[in-house]
Amino acid sequence: MKAAPQAQQRLIDLQELDTSLDRLAHRRRTLPELAEIERLDGRRTELRDQIVAAETELGDLEREQKKAEQDVEQVRTRADRDQKRLDSGMVTSAKDLASLQAEIESLGRRQSALEDIVLEVMERREEAEAKVNDLRAEAEKSASDLATLNERLGAEQARIDEEAGLTTTARAGVASDVPDELVALYEKLRGQFGGVGAAVLYRGSCQGCHLALNTVDLNRIRAAADDDVLRCEECRRILVRTAESGL
Ligand SMILES: [Zn+2]
């Protein structure tokens, strides 16, 4: 293939712009905000489940407390009733009096045991409330963190897109200076060789594969016409000569 030396130089400019675009695309894909947002999203899903579980536990404890309080109330009512009967003087038989007193004592013990249960449930309920509140606070904070991160991500992406837009415009200008046939070969090689289709020969080394060319190849290049499109024998990329090629 033939192409004017200036067109070959422009191909190197094109390669530089394409490399810049590849770097920008890579940066856009790997912005640290993306990983942080993913982590935070995962945590928010976890939190939703944890809040549901904690709220369920709290509801159970609220019911348990109510039930225990009702039990206390029932025993107290019964003890009050017995006490009134005792105080009324209507129970006269010694046997009945003794049995009534025994029941009042037994109800007193029962009431005290039930009150302990109420206290214990209340303590667990307070812990469950604190847990629900902590989880809700964390969920709120993660929502606001997420909003901040998304804003930062958007700004970062907009900056990259703007730079990519300018680079793409510049690229179009440079590409128009290179013959279509050479651009097509370059694109094909770029696809095959990790984004680098054309490289400079610098001090006897191909800057595509970074290998020093042997004397035979260098002599072949020295003998080639200026407008011959050369290829690196090692990596097959388009090799462009400059004043610093060491020829
Ligand atoms: Zn090479």
Coordinates of C-alpha atoms and ligand atoms in Angstrom, one line a residue:
M1 CA 0.0 0.0 0.0
K2 CA 1.1 3.5 -0.7
A3 CA 0.4 6.7 1.2
A4 CA 2.1 10.1 1.4
P5 CA 4.5 10.5 4.3
Q6 CA 2.4 13.4 5.7
A7 CA -0.7 11.1 5.6
Q8 CA 1.3 8.5 7.5
Q9 CA 2.2 11.0 10.1
R10 CA -1.5 11.9 10.4
L11 CA -2.2 8.2 11.0
I12 CA -0.1 8.5 14.1
D13 CA -2.1 11.5 15.3
L14 CA -5.2 9.5 14.6
Q15 CA -3.8 6.6 16.7
E16 CA -3.1 9.0 19.6
L17 CA -6.6 10.4 19.5
D18 CA -8.1 6.9 19.4
T19 CA -5.9 5.9 22.4
S20 CA -7.2 8.9 24.2
L21 CA -10.8 7.9 23.4
D22 CA -10.1 4.4 24.6
R23 CA -8.7 5.7 27.8
L24 CA -11.7 8.0 28.4
A25 CA -14.1 5.1 27.7
H26 CA -12.1 2.9 30.2
R27 CA -12.2 5.7 32.8
R28 CA -15.9 6.1 32.3
R29 CA -16.5 2.4 32.9
T30 CA -14.3 2.2 35.9
L31 CA -15.1 5.4 37.8
P32 CA -14.7 4.7 41.6
E33 CA -18.2 6.2 42.1
L34 CA -19.7 3.2 40.2
A35 CA -18.2 0.6 42.6
E36 CA -19.2 2.7 45.6
I37 CA -22.8 3.1 44.3
E38 CA -23.0 -0.7 43.7
R39 CA -21.8 -1.3 47.3
L40 CA -24.2 1.2 48.7
D41 CA -27.1 -0.2 46.7
G42 CA -26.3 -3.7 48.1
R43 CA -26.3 -2.3 51.6
R44 CA -29.6 -0.6 51.1
T45 CA -31.2 -3.9 50.0
E46 CA -29.8 -5.5 53.1
L47 CA -31.1 -2.6 55.2
R48 CA -34.6 -2.9 53.8
D49 CA -34.7 -6.6 54.9
Q50 CA -33.2 -5.8 58.2
I51 CA -35.7 -3.0 58.9
V52 CA -38.6 -5.3 58.0
A53 CA -37.2 -8.0 60.4
A54 CA -36.6 -5.5 63.2
E55 CA -40.0 -3.9 62.8
T56 CA -41.6 -7.4 62.9
E57 CA -39.7 -8.2 66.1
L58 CA -40.7 -4.8 67.6
G59 CA -44.4 -5.5 66.7
D60 CA -44.2 -9.0 68.3
L61 CA -42.7 -7.5 71.5
E62 CA -45.3 -4.8 71.6
R63 CA -48.0 -7.4 71.5
E64 CA -46.1 -9.5 74.1
Q65 CA -45.9 -6.5 76.4
K66 CA -49.6 -5.8 76.1
K67 CA -50.5 -9.4 76.7
A68 CA -48.2 -9.5 79.9
E69 CA -49.8 -6.2 81.1
Q70 CA -53.3 -7.7 80.6
D71 CA -52.2 -10.8 82.6
V72 CA -51.0 -8.5 85.4
E73 CA -54.3 -6.6 85.3
Q74 CA -56.4 -9.8 85.4
V75 CA -54.5 -11.0 88.5
R76 CA -54.7 -7.7 90.2
T77 CA -58.5 -7.5 89.6
R78 CA -58.9 -10.9 91.0
A79 CA -56.8 -10.1 94.1
D80 CA -58.8 -6.8 94.6
R81 CA -62.0 -8.7 94.5
D82 CA -60.8 -11.3 97.0
Q83 CA -59.5 -8.5 99.2
K84 CA -62.9 -6.8 99.1
R85 CA -64.6 -10.0 100.0
L86 CA -62.2 -10.4 102.9
D87 CA -62.7 -6.8 104.1
S88 CA -66.5 -7.1 103.7
G89 CA -66.7 -9.4 106.7
M90 CA -69.2 -11.5 104.8
V91 CA -66.9 -14.5 104.8
T92 CA -67.1 -15.9 108.3
S93 CA -66.0 -19.5 108.2
A94 CA -62.5 -19.9 109.3
K95 CA -61.8 -22.4 106.6
D96 CA -63.1 -20.0 103.9
L97 CA -61.1 -17.1 105.3
A98 CA -57.9 -19.2 105.3
S99 CA -58.5 -20.2 101.7
L100 CA -59.2 -16.7 100.7
Q101 CA -56.1 -15.4 102.3
A102 CA -54.1 -18.1 100.7
E103 CA -55.4 -17.2 97.3
I104 CA -54.6 -13.5 97.9
E105 CA -51.1 -14.4 98.8
S106 CA -50.8 -16.7 95.8
L107 CA -52.2 -14.0 93.5
G108 CA -49.7 -11.5 94.9
R109 CA -46.8 -13.8 94.1
R110 CA -48.3 -14.4 90.6
Q111 CA -48.7 -10.7 90.1
S112 CA -45.1 -10.0 91.1
A113 CA -43.8 -12.7 88.7
L114 CA -46.0 -11.3 85.8
E115 CA -44.7 -7.7 86.5
D116 CA -41.1 -9.1 86.2
I117 CA -42.1 -10.4 82.8
V118 CA -43.6 -7.0 81.8
L119 CA -40.3 -5.3 82.8
E120 CA -38.2 -7.9 80.9
V121 CA -40.4 -7.5 77.7
M122 CA -40.2 -3.7 78.0
E123 CA -36.4 -3.9 78.1
R124 CA -36.4 -6.1 75.0
R125 CA -38.9 -3.7 73.4
E126 CA -36.6 -0.7 74.0
E127 CA -33.7 -2.5 72.5
A128 CA -35.8 -3.4 69.5
E129 CA -36.9 0.2 69.1
A130 CA -33.3 1.4 69.3
K131 CA -32.4 -1.1 66.6
V132 CA -35.2 0.0 64.3
N133 CA -34.2 3.6 64.8
D134 CA -30.5 2.9 64.1
L135 CA -31.4 1.0 60.9
R136 CA -33.7 3.7 59.7
A137 CA -31.0 6.3 60.4
E138 CA -28.5 4.3 58.4
A139 CA -31.0 3.8 55.6
E140 CA -31.6 7.6 55.5
K141 CA -27.9 8.3 55.5
S142 CA -27.2 5.8 52.8
A143 CA -30.0 7.4 50.7
S144 CA -28.4 10.8 51.0
D145 CA -24.9 9.3 50.3
L146 CA -26.3 7.6 47.3
A147 CA -27.8 10.9 46.0
T148 CA -24.4 12.7 46.5
L149 CA -22.6 9.9 44.7
N150 CA -24.9 9.9 41.8
E151 CA -24.5 13.6 41.5
R152 CA -20.7 13.2 41.5
L153 CA -20.9 10.4 39.0
G154 CA -23.1 12.4 36.7
A155 CA -20.7 15.4 36.9
E156 CA -17.7 13.1 36.3
Q157 CA -19.3 11.4 33.3
A158 CA -20.3 14.8 31.8
R159 CA -16.7 15.9 32.1
I160 CA -15.5 12.7 30.3
D161 CA -18.2 13.0 27.7
E162 CA -17.3 16.6 27.0
E163 CA -13.6 15.6 26.5
A164 CA -14.6 12.6 24.4
G165 CA -16.8 14.9 22.3
L166 CA -13.9 17.3 21.6
T167 CA -11.6 14.4 20.9
T168 CA -14.1 12.8 18.5
T169 CA -14.4 16.1 16.6
A170 CA -10.6 16.4 16.4
R171 CA -10.4 12.8 15.3
A172 CA -12.8 13.4 12.4
G173 CA -10.5 16.2 11.2
V174 CA -7.4 14.1 11.4
A175 CA -9.1 11.1 9.8
S176 CA -10.0 13.2 6.7
D177 CA -6.2 13.7 6.1
V178 CA -5.6 10.0 5.8
P179 CA -6.6 7.9 2.8
D180 CA -9.7 5.7 3.4
E181 CA -7.8 2.6 2.4
L182 CA -5.1 3.3 5.0
V183 CA -7.7 4.1 7.7
A184 CA -9.5 0.9 6.9
L185 CA -6.3 -1.2 7.3
Y186 CA -5.5 0.7 10.5
E187 CA -9.0 0.1 12.0
K188 CA -8.7 -3.6 11.2
L189 CA -5.3 -3.9 12.9
R190 CA -6.5 -1.8 15.8
G191 CA -9.3 -4.3 16.4
Q192 CA -6.8 -7.2 16.2
F193 CA -4.0 -5.7 18.3
G194 CA -5.5 -4.2 21.5
G195 CA -6.4 -0.8 20.1
V196 CA -3.0 -0.1 18.5
G197 CA -3.0 -0.4 14.7
A198 CA -0.2 2.0 13.9
A199 CA 3.1 2.8 15.6
V200 CA 6.2 4.9 15.2
L201 CA 9.6 3.5 14.4
Y202 CA 11.7 5.1 17.1
R203 CA 15.5 4.6 17.2
G204 CA 15.2 1.3 15.5
S205 CA 12.3 0.0 17.7
C206 CA 8.7 -0.5 16.9
Q207 CA 6.7 1.5 19.4
G208 CA 3.8 -0.9 19.0
C209 CA 5.5 -4.1 20.2
H210 CA 8.6 -2.3 21.7
L211 CA 10.9 -4.7 19.9
A212 CA 14.2 -3.6 18.2
L213 CA 14.1 -4.4 14.5
N214 CA 16.9 -6.5 13.2
T215 CA 19.4 -5.2 10.6
V216 CA 17.8 -7.0 7.7
D217 CA 14.4 -5.4 8.5
L218 CA 16.0 -2.0 9.1
N219 CA 17.9 -2.2 5.8
R220 CA 14.6 -3.2 4.0
I221 CA 13.0 -0.1 5.5
R222 CA 15.9 2.1 4.5
A223 CA 15.5 0.9 0.9
A224 CA 11.7 1.5 0.9
A225 CA 10.2 4.5 -0.8
D226 CA 8.9 7.3 1.4
D227 CA 5.3 6.6 0.4
D228 CA 5.5 2.8 1.0
V229 CA 3.2 1.8 3.9
L230 CA 5.4 -0.4 6.1
R231 CA 4.5 -3.1 8.6
C232 CA 6.4 -4.3 11.7
E233 CA 7.6 -7.8 11.0
E234 CA 7.1 -8.7 14.6
C235 CA 3.7 -7.4 15.4
R236 CA 2.3 -6.6 11.9
R237 CA 1.2 -3.1 12.9
I238 CA 1.6 -0.2 10.5
L239 CA 5.1 1.2 11.1
V240 CA 5.6 4.9 10.5
R241 CA 9.0 6.5 10.0
T242 CA 10.0 9.8 11.5
A243 CA 13.1 11.9 11.8
E244 CA 13.9 9.9 14.9
S245 CA 13.5 6.4 13.5
G246 CA 17.3 5.8 13.5
L247 CA 17.5 5.0 9.9
Ligands
ZN1 ZN 5.9 -4.1 16.2

